[in-house]
Amino acid sequence: MKRYQQLFINSTLNSYSTVFFSNNKLFAVLILLVTLIDISAGLSGLIAVVFTNLIAYWMGYNETSISKGSYAFNSLLVGLGLGVTYEFTLAFGILLLLSAIFTFFLTITLDGIIGKYALPFLSLPFLLAIWLFFIATEHFSSLHLSEQGIYIYNEIFNIGGMALVNKYEQLNTLQIPISLVIYFKSLGAIFFQYTLFAGIIIALGLLIYSRIAFSLSLLGFYTAYLFNIFIGVNLNEYDYSFIGFNFILTAIAIGGFFIVPSKASYFWVILLVPLIAIVTAGSNRVFITYHLAIYSLPFNVIVLLFLYILKFRTKNTLRIEEVFIQHYSPEKNLYLHQNSKNRFRNSYYFPVSLPFWGNWNITQGHSGSITHQAEWKHAWDFEIKDETNKTYYNAGVNNEDFYSFNKPIIAPAEGIVEEVVNSIEDNKIGDVNLNENWGNTIIIKHTALLYSKLSHLKKDSIKVNKGDYVKKGEIIAACGNTGRSPEPHLHFQFQATPHIGSTTIEFPLCYYISSIGNEYKFKQFAIPKEGETIANIEKNTLLSKAFHFIPGQKINFIVRDFNTKAKEEVGWEVFTDYYNNSYIQCNKTKSKAYFVNDGTVFYFKHFEGNKKSLLFYFYLASYKMLLGFYKNLAIKDQFPVNQMNNKLLLLLQDFIAPFYIFMKTDFNSSHQKIDDTLNTNYIKFKSNAEYRVFNSLRKKTSFSLSIKSNCLFTLIIKDNNKIVEATCID
Amino acid sequence: MQFAWSYKTNYLNAVCNIFHQEGSWAEVVSGFEYDKAIDNGVAGSKIIFNGPNKSEEDLKKAIKNDSLIHIDHLEELYSLIFLAEELKKRPKVAIRVNMDTGIYPMWDRFGFNYENGQAWDALNKIMISKKLDLVGLHCHIGTFMLSPNAYAIAAFKLTDLAINIEKKYSHYIKYIDLGGGFASKNTLKGSFLPGIDTNPSIDEYAEVISSALINSALNPEHLPTLILESGRALIDDAGYLLGSVIANKRLSAGKRATILDFGVNLLFTSFWYEHKITPAQEFTHYSEDTVLYGPLCMNIDVIRENINLPLLNKGDQVVAHCVGAYNVTQWMQFITLRPKIVLIDLDEKVHIIKDNETNQTMVSLEKLPEHLKKIDLK
C-alpha cells in the first residue's frame, strides 16, 4: 500500500516539476498551487496527470518513468490549456480524459521514435495534442468558453478572501521594470497563468530548485529582450502572446540540463536565443492563420535541432559536454559530471595490464630514440634490471646471462590470437636480425580496433596458436632475443590492425605500480615512460576479500563516541539495483553509497542520504582503495563539490559554478601497516577528506581504517574534536 | 619467492641474523630452534615449523604466534584440530608430502605419501575439519640432491595437489615449499669427480623448479609463493675450519699419516664428504698420499682416508674448506672443548661470534649429589 502511495505522490508531483526539468518536490507543490489559482484549469491539469499515470500503470509501462512524471507532464499542459479555455462541464470532463489518453499515446510514440536518436520528446506531444483539440473542439456546441481569468478578482477572493486580493493588488502595482514583469508573466504562462503573482511564485520555486537554472532563465530572457530591442520587435507582443517562456526553457535545457553547465553552454544559450526569436516570429505568422498559438514550438524546435546536431561532431572543440547520467538538477549535473570526468574519464578504455610478472624497466619508451619512431612510436621495450642497473649477470655474453631471457610472457588482456611467429632463431648477444625485424611475435585481438603485439620472443617458446582464446594473465611465451634485438628484451605495442608491422596507436595501460626502490606510485590509465620500473598490481587476499561486498551481505558496527561515551549499533546491507549498480545501504537512515569493485580497485561512485551517518564516513574514508598493499603508497582523489559542504557557501558556488569552482574536497589515503604479505591478518590505512575554499583548508576529517583477518573493519573517525570508533561485529 | 633459513644447518645467532637481515624467514624443526628464532626477533608468522616431534606446548606456541605449521603425521593433525578448538584460533598449516621423484633412497618416513593417496587424504581431513587454515604444501625430497630434475617432479606433484584442492574446495594454496637439499660444492664420499666441478649450480635448480611451476596448470591469478628452505647451499662454502699439525708418522704399510688438532668431533661432516684440506703456508713441491687423523683416541677419528698433500711439519697450519653447514649444530664435545668461531665481514673486520668453551661451560649444568662431594683420594 505504501508503495502505491509513494508512486502516486511521486508520479503526480514530478509531472509538475518535470516541465522545468526538475524533480524537486517543493517546486512541484508551488507549481501545483499556482495552477490552482484558476481552480477549474488547475483541476483539469491535475485530473489529466493522475489519469495519464493511472493509464500508464494499468497498461504496464515502466514504473520508474511513471514515477519520474515523464509520461504525464504533457497531459498536464494539455489539461491546463484546455482547462483555461473551457468551462468545466461533463462534456469537457470526457474531452479532458480523451485528451489525456491521446497525449499519452503521443508521448509514448514520440519517445519511441525520437528516443532512438537519444533525443528527448520535450513538449512535442503537448503541442500536437493541444493543436488538434483546439481545431477539433472549435465547433463543439456543448463546450462553453471559460470566463475564468476575466474576473480575476472574484477568483482570488474565492481562494483567499480580501487579504489575498490586497496582496495581489499590492504585487501588481509594484514598481518593477516592465521587462521583469514580462519575465514573470512568461514563467506563469508556461502553466497558462498569465499573472505576475503566478510568475513570481514560479520564479521562487525555480530559485529553490536550482541557482543555475534560475540564472539561466534570466540569461535566456534578457538576451531575448536585448535582441528584440536590437531588431526592433515590440516586446509587448511577447507580453500579449505569452511566449517569452520559450527563451527561458531553452536556456535551462541547453544551458544546464541536457548540456553540462559551463562557459560554453552559457555562450550557446546567448547564440541560440536570436534563433528562437526568428522561429517564434516566423511560426507565429503561419499559425495565426489557423487561430492557433505556437506555445512552446520554438523551444522544441531549437532544443531538438541543437541536441541532434551535437551528436555528429567528431571533435569536441566547443567544450560542450552532453549530460549522460541525468541527475535532474543542473548543479548535480555539473558537480557530478566534473567529478566523474576527473575520476573515470578513462574507464571506457579496454583494461590492459602488463604482459609479465614482477618489475621490468622500460629501456625504450614512446618516441624512443632507437627504433620507436614515426608511425611506430607508441611502443615500449622492457628489460629486467638488478639493483646496480645491469640487465645481466656473469659476463653478459650469453642470452642466458640476461635476467629477461626466458622469463614468462603473459597475455596482457583476454583476446583471440591473431598471428603467431615462433621459428626465428635467437640472436647472439650484440647481433641483430634485420631481415625478420620483429622476431618471434604474437598478436592478440582484444576488441575491435585494439590489438596488442609482443615481439622478440624466444624461439619455440610460444604456447598458443592462431585462433586460440587467451585469458588475461595466461602464460603465452617466453622473453627472447629474436629479430632486431641485440639483447633479450620484450617489445610491446598496441595497434589497430592485425598485421605484423602495423603502425602503432596510443593506448594507456589500465593499472600498474611504478617504483623507485621502496617508493611506489599507483598509476591508472597512463602511459609509462622510458626509465620507469613498473609492475602489475599484486593483489592482497585480505583486501580483496574485505572489499568484496556481495548483494545481501549484512554488516553490523558498534559505534562508540569517545567524548560522550555513547554507544550505538549500526547496520548496513548490500544491494544491487536493476541497472547493475551495487550499493551499501544504511538500515536506519536509508543512505546509499554506490560502489564499484573491479578486482584491482574498490571505489565509491556516489553517495546520497544522511551526511552524519557512519556510512557517509565510511564512504569518505575508503573513497578509493587499491586492493594490493604497498607500504606508504599514497592515493589521491577528489569528492564532488556538493558532497561535503557549507550550505550557504554552496548556494554562492552554485551561481558561479559554470565559470569557476572555488570549493573542493580532496581525498588522500596512504597504506600504513601490514603484518604479513603472505598470510595477511591485519592491514591499516590512513585517509582524510580535506575540504578547501579558495585553496585554504577549512575542515579536515581524518580516518584510520584497519582490516582484520576475518574481514572485519575498524574505522576511527576524527572530525573536529569528535572521535568516533566503529568496529565491525560478526 | 621466499627463503626460510634452515636453523638446523647452522643456528649460530650471528649466522641466522645475516640471513634474516637479507629477508629470510626461519625454518625450525624443534621447540628449541623455534624459541631461538623468536629470540632472534623473527615474527611468529615468518617461522615455518617442521619436523616429526612437536610437543603440544610447541604447537600451542606456534598457533598463538600464527606460525606456519607443517604437519608430519595424522597424530599431529588431530592434535592441531583439538588445539584449534581449545584456543579458538585457526592454525595456519601445510602438510609435508613425500613422494617418488626417482631418487634413492626415497624419504618416505617424513610427512604423507603422495602416491598412495595419504597426502590427498590428509588434505581432505584438513579442509573438511574447517578448523585449520590450509596455507601451503611442503616437501623435502632428500639431501645433497645431485639431480635437479627431481625437484621438477616434486614441484609437479605438489602443484597437482594444489590444483585439486582448488577444484574441490575453491581454496587457493598460498605457498609451495620445496624444502632444501640443494648440493653445495662439497664432494660426497665415493664421488669420482670433485663436487666443485660436477655438482649442479643453483641456476640449474632454479631453472627446473621455475619451469615446472610456470608450466603447471596453476591459476595465474592465484599463483602460490615458492618457499625454499635452503641451508647448506647458502652457508657451506662460507665456513672454514683452521687447524694445525700435531705430528706425522709412517703407518705399518709405509703410508704417511698426519695427525691434526681437529677431528670428527669438530668436523662431523667428514663422515659424508671428502673435505678439501689445504696447507696455509709455503710448502714443498713434493707431495704424497696421506691419511689425515684427528686428535681423538678413537679409531673412527679420520678426516680424510687418502689425500695428496705436501709434507707438513708439526705446527704447520691447515684449512678445511666448505664446513659451514651442519658442523656447528652437530659437533661433539668429546674429550675436549670446542674452539671459538669468528665472522669476517665484508670490510674484512673480524668478529667473535662464539667464544671458546671452558670447563665451566661444560660443568655448569652438572649437579653433584651430597654424598659424592667429598672424595678422599690419597
mmCIF file of C-alpha atoms in Angstrom, chain A residues 92-310:
data_model
loop_
_atom_site.group_PDB
_atom_site.id
_atom_site.type_symbol
_atom_site.label_atom_id
_atom_site.label_comp_id
_atom_site.label_asym_id
_atom_site.label_seq_id
_atom_site.Cartn_x
_atom_site.Cartn_y
_atom_site.Cartn_z
ATOM 1 C CA PHE A 92 -15.499 18.872 -21.048
ATOM 2 C CA GLY A 93 -14.592 16.237 -18.468
ATOM 3 C CA ILE A 94 -14.884 13.495 -21.078
ATOM 4 C CA LEU A 95 -12.952 15.566 -23.556
ATOM 5 C CA LEU A 96 -10.252 16.127 -20.941
ATOM 6 C CA LEU A 97 -9.821 12.404 -20.342
ATOM 7 C CA LEU A 98 -9.672 11.804 -24.079
ATOM 8 C CA SER A 99 -7.043 14.470 -24.435
ATOM 9 C CA ALA A 100 -5.024 12.857 -21.650
ATOM 10 C CA ILE A 101 -5.152 9.466 -23.376
ATOM 11 C CA PHE A 102 -4.263 10.976 -26.709
ATOM 12 C CA THR A 103 -1.368 12.949 -25.269
ATOM 13 C CA PHE A 104 -0.116 9.867 -23.502
ATOM 14 C CA PHE A 105 -0.181 7.890 -26.778
ATOM 15 C CA LEU A 106 1.697 10.671 -28.477
ATOM 16 C CA THR A 107 4.206 10.750 -25.629
ATOM 17 C CA ILE A 108 4.941 7.046 -25.886
ATOM 18 C CA THR A 109 5.100 7.174 -29.672
ATOM 19 C CA LEU A 110 7.412 10.149 -29.799
ATOM 20 C CA ASP A 111 9.551 8.623 -27.086
ATOM 21 C CA GLY A 112 9.850 5.559 -29.285
ATOM 22 C CA ILE A 113 10.537 7.453 -32.470
ATOM 23 C CA ILE A 114 12.952 10.139 -31.394
ATOM 24 C CA GLY A 115 14.174 8.302 -28.303
ATOM 25 C CA LYS A 116 16.052 6.088 -30.739
ATOM 26 C CA TYR A 117 18.203 9.069 -31.571
ATOM 27 C CA ALA A 118 18.763 9.650 -27.849
ATOM 28 C CA LEU A 119 16.667 12.796 -28.058
ATOM 29 C CA PRO A 120 14.019 13.900 -25.546
ATOM 30 C CA PHE A 121 10.417 14.321 -26.714
ATOM 31 C CA LEU A 122 10.148 17.562 -24.694
ATOM 32 C CA SER A 123 6.648 19.062 -25.068
ATOM 33 C CA LEU A 124 6.032 17.892 -28.623
ATOM 34 C CA PRO A 125 3.124 15.643 -27.520
ATOM 35 C CA PHE A 126 1.530 18.635 -25.840
ATOM 36 C CA LEU A 127 1.831 20.757 -28.968
ATOM 37 C CA LEU A 128 0.341 18.129 -31.286
ATOM 38 C CA ALA A 129 -2.472 17.320 -28.877
ATOM 39 C CA ILE A 130 -3.478 20.825 -27.995
ATOM 40 C CA TRP A 131 -3.488 21.994 -31.595
ATOM 41 C CA LEU A 132 -5.627 19.069 -32.627
ATOM 42 C CA PHE A 133 -8.033 19.522 -29.758
ATOM 43 C CA PHE A 134 -8.458 23.213 -30.322
ATOM 44 C CA ILE A 135 -9.127 22.801 -34.002
ATOM 45 C CA ALA A 136 -11.474 19.890 -33.324
ATOM 46 C CA THR A 137 -13.435 21.452 -30.497
ATOM 47 C CA GLU A 138 -13.970 24.830 -32.100
ATOM 48 C CA HIS A 139 -17.482 23.823 -33.132
ATOM 49 C CA PHE A 140 -18.436 21.528 -30.254
ATOM 50 C CA SER A 141 -21.507 23.326 -29.013
ATOM 51 C CA SER A 142 -21.683 21.592 -25.636
ATOM 52 C CA LEU A 143 -18.389 23.203 -24.641
ATOM 53 C CA HIS A 144 -18.509 26.683 -23.205
ATOM 54 C CA LEU A 145 -15.690 29.150 -23.123
ATOM 55 C CA SER A 146 -14.486 29.715 -19.607
ATOM 56 C CA GLU A 147 -14.910 33.094 -18.034
ATOM 57 C CA GLN A 148 -12.127 32.461 -15.604
ATOM 58 C CA GLY A 149 -9.305 34.933 -15.925
ATOM 59 C CA ILE A 150 -11.682 37.643 -16.941
ATOM 60 C CA TYR A 151 -12.992 38.252 -13.469
ATOM 61 C CA ILE A 152 -9.675 37.620 -11.777
ATOM 62 C CA TYR A 153 -10.505 39.445 -8.531
ATOM 63 C CA ASN A 154 -13.563 37.304 -7.936
ATOM 64 C CA GLU A 155 -11.460 34.212 -8.275
ATOM 65 C CA ILE A 156 -8.774 35.419 -5.954
ATOM 66 C CA PHE A 157 -11.401 36.440 -3.450
ATOM 67 C CA ASN A 158 -12.843 32.947 -3.617
ATOM 68 C CA ILE A 159 -9.452 31.436 -2.782
ATOM 69 C CA GLY A 160 -8.068 33.753 -0.128
ATOM 70 C CA GLY A 161 -10.648 36.397 0.735
ATOM 71 C CA MET A 162 -9.943 40.094 0.853
ATOM 72 C CA ALA A 163 -6.461 39.602 2.270
ATOM 73 C CA LEU A 164 -5.244 37.776 -0.814
ATOM 74 C CA VAL A 165 -6.936 40.306 -3.079
ATOM 75 C CA ASN A 166 -4.972 43.043 -1.337
ATOM 76 C CA LYS A 167 -1.743 41.096 -1.599
ATOM 77 C CA TYR A 168 -2.422 40.537 -5.266
ATOM 78 C CA GLU A 169 -3.202 44.169 -5.839
ATOM 79 C CA GLN A 170 -0.066 45.169 -3.999
ATOM 80 C CA LEU A 171 2.009 42.850 -6.099
ATOM 81 C CA ASN A 172 0.559 44.009 -9.372
ATOM 82 C CA THR A 173 1.123 47.639 -8.585
ATOM 83 C CA LEU A 174 4.737 47.064 -7.557
ATOM 84 C CA GLN A 175 7.049 49.416 -9.334
ATOM 85 C CA ILE A 176 9.047 46.826 -11.183
ATOM 86 C CA PRO A 177 10.558 47.255 -14.597
ATOM 87 C CA ILE A 178 8.401 46.205 -17.480
ATOM 88 C CA SER A 179 10.970 43.634 -18.635
ATOM 89 C CA LEU A 180 10.803 41.879 -15.268
ATOM 90 C CA VAL A 181 7.029 41.879 -15.436
ATOM 91 C CA ILE A 182 7.190 40.175 -18.789
ATOM 92 C CA TYR A 183 9.742 37.729 -17.394
ATOM 93 C CA PHE A 184 7.461 36.742 -14.530
ATOM 94 C CA LYS A 185 4.412 36.562 -16.734
ATOM 95 C CA SER A 186 6.301 34.392 -19.182
ATOM 96 C CA LEU A 187 7.111 31.961 -16.382
ATOM 97 C CA GLY A 188 3.463 31.849 -15.379
ATOM 98 C CA ALA A 189 2.403 31.410 -18.980
ATOM 99 C CA ILE A 190 4.069 28.007 -19.114
ATOM 100 C CA PHE A 191 1.177 26.870 -16.925
ATOM 101 C CA PHE A 192 -1.379 29.143 -18.576
ATOM 102 C CA GLN A 193 -1.288 31.529 -15.622
ATOM 103 C CA TYR A 194 -0.775 34.973 -17.018
ATOM 104 C CA THR A 195 -0.408 36.880 -13.767
ATOM 105 C CA LEU A 196 2.581 38.473 -12.149
ATOM 106 C CA PHE A 197 1.758 36.668 -8.925
ATOM 107 C CA ALA A 198 1.948 33.233 -10.538
ATOM 108 C CA GLY A 199 5.210 34.161 -12.227
ATOM 109 C CA ILE A 200 6.842 35.302 -9.007
ATOM 110 C CA ILE A 201 5.898 32.082 -7.226
ATOM 111 C CA ILE A 202 7.317 30.009 -10.061
ATOM 112 C CA ALA A 203 10.475 32.097 -10.158
ATOM 113 C CA LEU A 204 10.855 31.486 -6.441
ATOM 114 C CA GLY A 205 10.385 27.759 -6.963
ATOM 115 C CA LEU A 206 12.940 27.840 -9.745
ATOM 116 C CA LEU A 207 15.442 29.512 -7.440
ATOM 117 C CA ILE A 208 14.870 26.906 -4.748
ATOM 118 C CA TYR A 209 15.264 24.125 -7.257
ATOM 119 C CA SER A 210 18.425 25.381 -8.912
ATOM 120 C CA ARG A 211 20.509 28.524 -8.870
ATOM 121 C CA ILE A 212 21.949 27.655 -12.231
ATOM 122 C CA ALA A 213 18.502 27.137 -13.777
ATOM 123 C CA PHE A 214 17.344 30.394 -12.258
ATOM 124 C CA SER A 215 20.265 32.386 -13.583
ATOM 125 C CA LEU A 216 19.878 30.694 -16.948
ATOM 126 C CA SER A 217 16.216 31.712 -17.086
ATOM 127 C CA LEU A 218 17.263 35.320 -16.631
ATOM 128 C CA LEU A 219 20.087 34.966 -19.141
ATOM 129 C CA GLY A 220 17.777 33.496 -21.778
ATOM 130 C CA PHE A 221 15.074 36.023 -21.196
ATOM 131 C CA TYR A 222 17.250 39.101 -21.152
ATOM 132 C CA THR A 223 19.253 38.085 -24.175
ATOM 133 C CA ALA A 224 15.937 37.867 -25.998
ATOM 134 C CA TYR A 225 14.910 41.161 -24.570
ATOM 135 C CA LEU A 226 18.017 42.912 -25.824
ATOM 136 C CA PHE A 227 17.875 41.160 -29.163
ATOM 137 C CA ASN A 228 14.316 42.292 -29.648
ATOM 138 C CA ILE A 229 15.201 45.862 -28.889
ATOM 139 C CA PHE A 230 18.045 45.498 -31.342
ATOM 140 C CA ILE A 231 15.917 44.242 -34.219
ATOM 141 C CA GLY A 232 13.012 46.418 -33.294
ATOM 142 C CA VAL A 233 10.340 43.944 -32.273
ATOM 143 C CA ASN A 234 7.701 45.270 -29.956
ATOM 144 C CA LEU A 235 8.140 43.478 -26.655
ATOM 145 C CA ASN A 236 4.550 43.879 -25.732
ATOM 146 C CA GLU A 237 3.863 41.372 -28.415
ATOM 147 C CA TYR A 238 5.509 38.787 -26.179
ATOM 148 C CA ASP A 239 3.540 40.042 -23.260
ATOM 149 C CA TYR A 240 0.427 39.586 -25.286
ATOM 150 C CA SER A 241 1.080 36.185 -26.732
ATOM 151 C CA PHE A 242 2.883 34.842 -23.653
ATOM 152 C CA ILE A 243 5.608 33.037 -25.479
ATOM 153 C CA GLY A 244 8.582 34.548 -23.696
ATOM 154 C CA PHE A 245 8.969 31.285 -21.853
ATOM 155 C CA ASN A 246 10.467 29.701 -24.950
ATOM 156 C CA PHE A 247 13.658 31.598 -24.231
ATOM 157 C CA ILE A 248 13.606 30.595 -20.600
ATOM 158 C CA LEU A 249 13.031 26.898 -21.195
ATOM 159 C CA THR A 250 15.609 26.757 -23.950
ATOM 160 C CA ALA A 251 18.148 28.488 -21.739
ATOM 161 C CA ILE A 252 17.636 25.944 -18.961
ATOM 162 C CA ALA A 253 17.582 22.980 -21.344
ATOM 163 C CA ILE A 254 20.699 23.930 -23.280
ATOM 164 C CA GLY A 255 22.481 25.860 -20.578
ATOM 165 C CA GLY A 256 22.315 23.319 -17.828
ATOM 166 C CA PHE A 257 20.092 20.321 -18.269
ATOM 167 C CA PHE A 258 20.972 18.456 -21.435
ATOM 168 C CA ILE A 259 24.395 20.076 -21.563
ATOM 169 C CA VAL A 260 26.695 20.261 -18.571
ATOM 170 C CA PRO A 261 26.620 23.893 -17.423
ATOM 171 C CA SER A 262 29.778 25.693 -18.461
ATOM 172 C CA LYS A 263 31.002 28.855 -20.088
ATOM 173 C CA ALA A 264 30.384 27.182 -23.413
ATOM 174 C CA SER A 265 26.814 26.219 -22.589
ATOM 175 C CA TYR A 266 26.036 29.765 -21.456
ATOM 176 C CA PHE A 267 27.601 31.070 -24.614
ATOM 177 C CA TRP A 268 25.392 28.823 -26.731
ATOM 178 C CA VAL A 269 22.319 29.983 -24.873
ATOM 179 C CA ILE A 270 23.148 33.517 -25.958
ATOM 180 C CA LEU A 271 23.710 32.349 -29.542
ATOM 181 C CA LEU A 272 20.516 30.329 -29.741
ATOM 182 C CA VAL A 273 18.168 32.960 -28.348
ATOM 183 C CA PRO A 274 18.011 35.055 -31.553
ATOM 184 C CA LEU A 275 17.211 31.860 -33.459
ATOM 185 C CA ILE A 276 14.263 31.269 -31.155
ATOM 186 C CA ALA A 277 13.132 34.804 -31.790
ATOM 187 C CA ILE A 278 13.221 34.106 -35.532
ATOM 188 C CA VAL A 279 11.384 30.789 -35.180
ATOM 189 C CA THR A 280 8.848 32.469 -32.944
ATOM 190 C CA ALA A 281 8.200 35.295 -35.321
ATOM 191 C CA GLY A 282 8.124 33.038 -38.348
ATOM 192 C CA SER A 283 5.916 30.298 -36.985
ATOM 193 C CA ASN A 284 3.576 32.792 -35.415
ATOM 194 C CA ARG A 285 2.729 34.181 -38.818
ATOM 195 C CA VAL A 286 1.797 30.745 -40.077
ATOM 196 C CA PHE A 287 -0.146 29.559 -37.048
ATOM 197 C CA ILE A 288 -2.134 32.729 -36.681
ATOM 198 C CA THR A 289 -3.981 31.883 -39.861
ATOM 199 C CA TYR A 290 -5.386 28.792 -38.098
ATOM 200 C CA HIS A 291 -6.130 30.772 -34.931
ATOM 201 C CA LEU A 292 -3.573 28.687 -33.076
ATOM 202 C CA ALA A 293 -0.935 29.754 -30.640
ATOM 203 C CA ILE A 294 2.595 28.458 -31.143
ATOM 204 C CA TYR A 295 3.074 27.724 -27.413
ATOM 205 C CA SER A 296 6.439 26.037 -26.901
ATOM 206 C CA LEU A 297 7.105 25.240 -30.549
ATOM 207 C CA PRO A 298 10.232 27.428 -30.854
ATOM 208 C CA PHE A 299 11.708 25.856 -27.725
ATOM 209 C CA ASN A 300 11.074 22.337 -29.053
ATOM 210 C CA VAL A 301 12.476 23.105 -32.475
ATOM 211 C CA ILE A 302 15.661 24.764 -31.308
ATOM 212 C CA VAL A 303 16.489 22.373 -28.464
ATOM 213 C CA LEU A 304 15.920 19.291 -30.575
ATOM 214 C CA LEU A 305 17.845 20.722 -33.501
ATOM 215 C CA PHE A 306 20.753 21.658 -31.324
ATOM 216 C CA LEU A 307 20.912 18.396 -29.376
ATOM 217 C CA TYR A 308 20.689 16.444 -32.616
ATOM 218 C CA ILE A 309 23.433 18.283 -34.448
ATOM 219 C CA LEU A 310 25.768 17.943 -31.449
#
